Short mmCIF file of C-alpha atoms in Angstrom, two decimals:
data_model
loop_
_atom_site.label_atom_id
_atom_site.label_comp_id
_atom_site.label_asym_id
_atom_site.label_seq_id
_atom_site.Cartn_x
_atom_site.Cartn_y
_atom_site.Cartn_z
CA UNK A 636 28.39 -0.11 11.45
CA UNK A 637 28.34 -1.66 7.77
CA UNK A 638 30.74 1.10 5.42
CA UNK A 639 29.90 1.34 1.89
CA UNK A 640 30.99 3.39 -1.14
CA UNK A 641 27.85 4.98 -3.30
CA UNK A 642 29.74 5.93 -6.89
CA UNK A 643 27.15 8.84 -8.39
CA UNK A 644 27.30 10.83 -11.30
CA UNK A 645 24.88 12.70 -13.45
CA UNK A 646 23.01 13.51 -16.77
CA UNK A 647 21.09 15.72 -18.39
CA UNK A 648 19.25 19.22 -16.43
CA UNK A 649 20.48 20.14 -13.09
CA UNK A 650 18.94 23.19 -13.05
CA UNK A 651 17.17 25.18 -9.81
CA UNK A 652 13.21 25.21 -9.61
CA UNK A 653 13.07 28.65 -11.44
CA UNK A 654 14.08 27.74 -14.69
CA UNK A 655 11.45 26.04 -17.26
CA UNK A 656 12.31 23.20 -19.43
CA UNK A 657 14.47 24.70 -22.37
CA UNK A 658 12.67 21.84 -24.91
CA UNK A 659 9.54 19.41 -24.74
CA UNK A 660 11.04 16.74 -22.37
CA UNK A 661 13.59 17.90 -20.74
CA UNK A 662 14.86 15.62 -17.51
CA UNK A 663 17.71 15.27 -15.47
CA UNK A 664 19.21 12.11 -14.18
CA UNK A 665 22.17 10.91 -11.49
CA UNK A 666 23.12 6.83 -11.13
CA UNK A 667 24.95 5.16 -8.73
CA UNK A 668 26.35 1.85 -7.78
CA UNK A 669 27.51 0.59 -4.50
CA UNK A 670 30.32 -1.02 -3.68
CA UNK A 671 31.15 -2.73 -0.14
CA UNK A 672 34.04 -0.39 1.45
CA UNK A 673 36.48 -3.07 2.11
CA UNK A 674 36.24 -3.79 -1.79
CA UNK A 675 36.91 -0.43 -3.09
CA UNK A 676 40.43 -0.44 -3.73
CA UNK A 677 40.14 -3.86 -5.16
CA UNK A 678 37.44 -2.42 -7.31
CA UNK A 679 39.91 0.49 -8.50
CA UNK A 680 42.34 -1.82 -9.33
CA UNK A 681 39.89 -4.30 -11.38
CA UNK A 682 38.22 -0.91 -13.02
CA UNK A 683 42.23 -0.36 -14.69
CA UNK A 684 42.13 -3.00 -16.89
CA UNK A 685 39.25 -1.03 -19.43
CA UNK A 686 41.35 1.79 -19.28
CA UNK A 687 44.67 1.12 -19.64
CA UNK A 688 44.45 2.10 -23.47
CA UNK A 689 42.52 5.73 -22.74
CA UNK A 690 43.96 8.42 -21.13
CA UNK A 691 42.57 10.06 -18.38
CA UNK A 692 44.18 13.59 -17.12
CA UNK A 693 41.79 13.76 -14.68
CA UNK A 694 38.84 15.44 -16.32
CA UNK A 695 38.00 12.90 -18.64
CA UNK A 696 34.68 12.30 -19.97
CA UNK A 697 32.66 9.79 -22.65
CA UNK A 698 31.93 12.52 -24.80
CA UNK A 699 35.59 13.69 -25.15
CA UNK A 700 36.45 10.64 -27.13
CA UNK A 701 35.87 9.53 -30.45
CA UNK A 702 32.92 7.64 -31.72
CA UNK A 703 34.39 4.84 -31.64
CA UNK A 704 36.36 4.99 -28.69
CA UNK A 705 33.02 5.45 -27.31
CA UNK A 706 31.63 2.59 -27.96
CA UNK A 707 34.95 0.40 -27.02
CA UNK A 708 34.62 1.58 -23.58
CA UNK A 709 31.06 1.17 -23.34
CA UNK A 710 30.99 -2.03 -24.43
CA UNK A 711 34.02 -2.63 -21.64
CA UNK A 712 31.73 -1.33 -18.50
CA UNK A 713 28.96 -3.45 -19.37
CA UNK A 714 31.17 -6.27 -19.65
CA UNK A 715 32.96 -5.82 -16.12
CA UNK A 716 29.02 -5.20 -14.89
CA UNK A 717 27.54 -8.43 -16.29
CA UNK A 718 30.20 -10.51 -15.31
CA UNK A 719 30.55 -8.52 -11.87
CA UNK A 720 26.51 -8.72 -11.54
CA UNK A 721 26.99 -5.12 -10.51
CA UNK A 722 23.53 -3.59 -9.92
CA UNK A 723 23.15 0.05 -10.21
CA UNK A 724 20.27 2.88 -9.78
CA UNK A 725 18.87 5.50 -11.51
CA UNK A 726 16.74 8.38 -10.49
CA UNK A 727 15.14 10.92 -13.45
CA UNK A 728 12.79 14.18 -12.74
CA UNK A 729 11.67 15.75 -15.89
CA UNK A 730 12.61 19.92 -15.82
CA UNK A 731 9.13 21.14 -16.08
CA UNK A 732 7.25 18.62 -13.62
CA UNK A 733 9.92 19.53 -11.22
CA UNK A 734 9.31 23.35 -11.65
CA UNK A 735 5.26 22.56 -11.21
CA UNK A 736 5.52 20.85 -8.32
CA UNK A 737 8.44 23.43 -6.29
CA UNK A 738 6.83 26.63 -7.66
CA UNK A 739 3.15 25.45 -6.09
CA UNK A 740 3.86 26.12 -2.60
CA UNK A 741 6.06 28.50 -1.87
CA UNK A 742 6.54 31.26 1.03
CA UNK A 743 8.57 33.62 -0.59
CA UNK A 744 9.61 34.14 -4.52
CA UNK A 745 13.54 33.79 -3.72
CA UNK A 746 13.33 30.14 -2.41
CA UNK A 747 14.75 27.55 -4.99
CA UNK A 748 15.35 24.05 -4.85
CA UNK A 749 17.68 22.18 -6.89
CA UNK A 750 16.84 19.82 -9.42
CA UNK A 751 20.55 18.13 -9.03
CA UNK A 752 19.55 17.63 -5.18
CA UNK A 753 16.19 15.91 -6.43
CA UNK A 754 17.93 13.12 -8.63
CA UNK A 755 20.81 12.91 -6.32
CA UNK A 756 18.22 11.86 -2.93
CA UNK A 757 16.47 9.64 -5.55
CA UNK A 758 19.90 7.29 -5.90
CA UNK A 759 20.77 7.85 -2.40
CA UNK A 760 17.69 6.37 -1.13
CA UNK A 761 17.39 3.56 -3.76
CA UNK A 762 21.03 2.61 -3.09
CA UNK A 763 19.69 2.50 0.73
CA UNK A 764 16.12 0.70 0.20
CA UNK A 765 17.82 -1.98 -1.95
CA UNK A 766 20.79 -2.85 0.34
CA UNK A 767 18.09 -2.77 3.55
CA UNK A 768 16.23 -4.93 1.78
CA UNK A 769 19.08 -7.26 1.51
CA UNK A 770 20.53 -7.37 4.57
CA UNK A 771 17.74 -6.74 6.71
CA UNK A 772 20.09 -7.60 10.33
CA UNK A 773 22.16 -4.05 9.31
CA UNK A 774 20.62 -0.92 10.78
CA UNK A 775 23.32 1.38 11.51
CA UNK A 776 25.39 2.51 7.90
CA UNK A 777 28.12 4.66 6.57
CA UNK A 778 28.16 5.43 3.55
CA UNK A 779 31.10 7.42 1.31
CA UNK A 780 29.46 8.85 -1.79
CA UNK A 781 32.34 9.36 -4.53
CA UNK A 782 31.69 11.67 -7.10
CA UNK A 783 33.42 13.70 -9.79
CA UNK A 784 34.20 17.26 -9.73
CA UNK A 785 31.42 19.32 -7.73
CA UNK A 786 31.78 22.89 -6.28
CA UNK A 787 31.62 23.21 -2.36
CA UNK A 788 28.15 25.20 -2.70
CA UNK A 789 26.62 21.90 -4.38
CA UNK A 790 28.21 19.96 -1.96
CA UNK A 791 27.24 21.83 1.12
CA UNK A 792 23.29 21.90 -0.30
CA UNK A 793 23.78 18.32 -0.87
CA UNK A 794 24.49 17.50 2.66
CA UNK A 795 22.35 20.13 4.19
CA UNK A 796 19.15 18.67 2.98
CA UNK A 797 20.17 14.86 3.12
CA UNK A 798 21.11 15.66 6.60
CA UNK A 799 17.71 16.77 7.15
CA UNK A 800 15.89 13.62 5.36
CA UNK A 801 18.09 11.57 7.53
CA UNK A 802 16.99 13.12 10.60
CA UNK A 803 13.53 11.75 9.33
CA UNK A 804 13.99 8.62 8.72
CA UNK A 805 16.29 7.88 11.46
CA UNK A 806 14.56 10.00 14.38
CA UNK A 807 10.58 9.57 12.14
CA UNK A 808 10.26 13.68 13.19
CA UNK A 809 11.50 16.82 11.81
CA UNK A 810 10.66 20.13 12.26
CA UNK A 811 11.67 22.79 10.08
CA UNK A 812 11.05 26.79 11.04
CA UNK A 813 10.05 28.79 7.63
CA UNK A 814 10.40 32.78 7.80
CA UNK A 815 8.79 35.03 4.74
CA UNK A 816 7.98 38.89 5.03
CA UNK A 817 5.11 40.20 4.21
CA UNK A 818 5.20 43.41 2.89
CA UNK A 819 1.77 44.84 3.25
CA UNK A 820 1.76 44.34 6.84
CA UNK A 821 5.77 44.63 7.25
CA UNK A 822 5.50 42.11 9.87
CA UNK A 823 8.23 39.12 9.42
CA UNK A 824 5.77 35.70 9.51
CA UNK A 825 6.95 32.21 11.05
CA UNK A 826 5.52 29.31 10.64
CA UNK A 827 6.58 25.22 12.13
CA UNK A 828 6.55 22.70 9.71
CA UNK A 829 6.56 19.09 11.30
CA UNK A 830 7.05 16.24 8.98
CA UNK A 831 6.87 12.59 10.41
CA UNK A 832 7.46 9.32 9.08
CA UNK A 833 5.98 6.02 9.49
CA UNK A 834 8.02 3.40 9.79
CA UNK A 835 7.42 0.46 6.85
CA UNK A 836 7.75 -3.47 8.01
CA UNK A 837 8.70 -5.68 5.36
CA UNK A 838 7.93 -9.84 6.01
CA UNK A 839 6.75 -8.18 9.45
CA UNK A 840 10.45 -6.90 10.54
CA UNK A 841 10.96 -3.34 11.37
CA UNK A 842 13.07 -1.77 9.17
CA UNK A 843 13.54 1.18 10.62
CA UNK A 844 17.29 3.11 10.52
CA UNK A 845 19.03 3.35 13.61
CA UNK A 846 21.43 5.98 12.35
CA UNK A 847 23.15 6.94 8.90
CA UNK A 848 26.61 8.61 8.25
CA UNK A 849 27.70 9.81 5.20
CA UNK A 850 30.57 11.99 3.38
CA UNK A 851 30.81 13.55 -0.01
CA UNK A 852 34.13 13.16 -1.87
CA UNK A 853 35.29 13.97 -5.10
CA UNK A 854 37.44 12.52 -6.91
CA UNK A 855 38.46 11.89 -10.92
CA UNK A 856 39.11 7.99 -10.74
CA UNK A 857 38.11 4.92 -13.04
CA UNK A 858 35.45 4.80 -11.19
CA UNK A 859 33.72 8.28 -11.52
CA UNK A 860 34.64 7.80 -15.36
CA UNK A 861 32.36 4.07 -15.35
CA UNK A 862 29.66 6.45 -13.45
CA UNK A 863 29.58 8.80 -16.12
CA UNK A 864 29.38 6.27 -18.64
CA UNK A 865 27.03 4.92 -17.25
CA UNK A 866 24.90 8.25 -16.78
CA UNK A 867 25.90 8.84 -20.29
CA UNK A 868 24.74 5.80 -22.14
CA UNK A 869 21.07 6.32 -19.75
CA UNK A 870 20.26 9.53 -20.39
CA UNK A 871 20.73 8.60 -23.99
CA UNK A 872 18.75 5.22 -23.83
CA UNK A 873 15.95 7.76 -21.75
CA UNK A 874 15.88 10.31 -24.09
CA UNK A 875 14.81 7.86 -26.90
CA UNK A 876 12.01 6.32 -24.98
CA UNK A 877 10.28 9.79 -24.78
CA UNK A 878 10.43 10.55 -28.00
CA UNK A 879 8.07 7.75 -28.52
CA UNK A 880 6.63 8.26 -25.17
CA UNK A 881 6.37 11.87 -23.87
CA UNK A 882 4.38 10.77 -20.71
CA UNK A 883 6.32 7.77 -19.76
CA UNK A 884 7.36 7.26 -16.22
CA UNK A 885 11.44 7.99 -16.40
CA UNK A 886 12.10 5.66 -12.85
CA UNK A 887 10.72 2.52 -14.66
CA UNK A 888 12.44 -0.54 -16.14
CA UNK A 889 10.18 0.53 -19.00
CA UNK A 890 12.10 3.91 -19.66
CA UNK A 891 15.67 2.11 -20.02
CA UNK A 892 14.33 -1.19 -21.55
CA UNK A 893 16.95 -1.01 -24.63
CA UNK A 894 19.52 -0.03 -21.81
CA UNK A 895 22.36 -2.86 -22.25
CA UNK A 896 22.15 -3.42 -18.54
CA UNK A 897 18.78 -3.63 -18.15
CA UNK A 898 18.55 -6.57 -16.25
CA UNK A 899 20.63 -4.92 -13.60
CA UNK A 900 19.47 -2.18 -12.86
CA UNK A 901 17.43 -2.16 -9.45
CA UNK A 902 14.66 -0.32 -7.72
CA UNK A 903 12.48 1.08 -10.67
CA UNK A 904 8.96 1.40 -9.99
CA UNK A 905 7.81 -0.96 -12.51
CA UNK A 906 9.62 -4.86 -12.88
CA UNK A 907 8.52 -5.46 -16.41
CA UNK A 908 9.88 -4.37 -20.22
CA UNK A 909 7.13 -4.73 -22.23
#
């Protein structure tokens, strides 16, 4: 079984699917890179050198410096990732598309899903696609997703519902049991929800995943500060984009083509920065 660590962190709306956008535009984002486990601590090591100047008490973020602190260390992560050729993902869901689509279907008023759980699956499964793609021989994986600070109700809705996506993909069935009440009748109504999946082929080879592990950690490291950096500096280069572009698609190549790693970021929907 092939170990990797997934480095996340995010930007922007987190919000449940109750809540509105708060302004015209409005998205959340998470990124990620991966790094091969047996690298990490090398990685850790390598990630000291664009620090050593900055102090970090553990709770450090880009938006705690100055200006132009800022920009030294920003300039210093895209450095180590162009001469790394470190690829990263992205995944963005605008606040009010996201409250559309949840609040459409729904069996009972008090059930919310998170917004920070949509753009969190969206890396996950990007970070998964690309390295299948790449090493197409691997089919069982175990993955350690590092993070910053997150509260154990986050974490334990993370891995409730990627548990359950797993399932699909790994098993191509789930079925879920959803309860409401309805209160003219006072009867309590069940219904059995069976999703299934189809596995793709790519070249003709099954691609299908034998079985997935995975564990949450946190952790306030050089390399949960690069993360949020790197969330930073996308939600910013985002954010631009749809002020010139309120409809544009946010998981394109188009949507961070002024981003200074551009060229490395992977798994958008569109290949092309015109």
């Amino acid at each position: 079984m092939q170990k990797l660590a997934l480095i996340i962190d995010e930007s922007g709306a987190k919000n449940y699917s109750d809540k509105q956008e708060q302004y015209e535009g409005e998205f959340g984002i998470m990124v990620g890179f991966l790094i091969p486990y047996e690298y990490l601590e090398m990685c850790k090591d390598t990630s000291k050198s664009i620090f050593h100047e900055f102090k970090n008490n553990g709770k450090l973020h880009i938006t705690d410096l100055e200006d132009n602190e800022q920009k030294k260390l920003r300039d210093k992560v895209y450095m180590l990732f162009k001469e790394y050729k470190v690829g990263w993902f992205y995944h963005g869901t605008f606040v009010q598309d996201f409250f559309e689509s949840e609040n459409k279907l729904k069996l009972s008023s008090n059930q919310k899903s998170s917004l920070h759980y949509e753009v969190f699956k969206g890396v996950f499964f990007k970070a998964l696609d690309f390295y299948r793609m790449h090493c197409k021989d691997i089919k069982k994986i175990d993955i350690e997703i590092i993070t910053d600070n997150l509260d154990k109700g986050i974490i334990k809705l993370f891995k409730k519902n990627l548990q359950d996506s797993i399932i699909l993909m790994t098993k191509r069935t789930l079925s879920k049991t959803l309860h409401t009440y309805n209160k003219e009748t006072n009867e309590l109504i069940s219904c059995t929800r069976t999703s299934k999946l189809e596995v793709r082929e790519i070249e003709g080879e099954n691609i299908q995943w034998e079985d997935i592990q995975f564990e949450i950690i946190t952790e306030n490291s050089n390399l949960t500060f690069i993360a949020d950096i790197l969330a930073n500096s996308t939600h910013y280069y985002i954010k631009q984009e749809i002020i010139k572009n309120k409809d544009i698609n946010l998981n394109s190549k188009i949507a961070v083509k002024n981003h200074p790693l551009k060229e490395q970021v992977m798994c958008c929907n569109t290949f092309d920065f015109k």
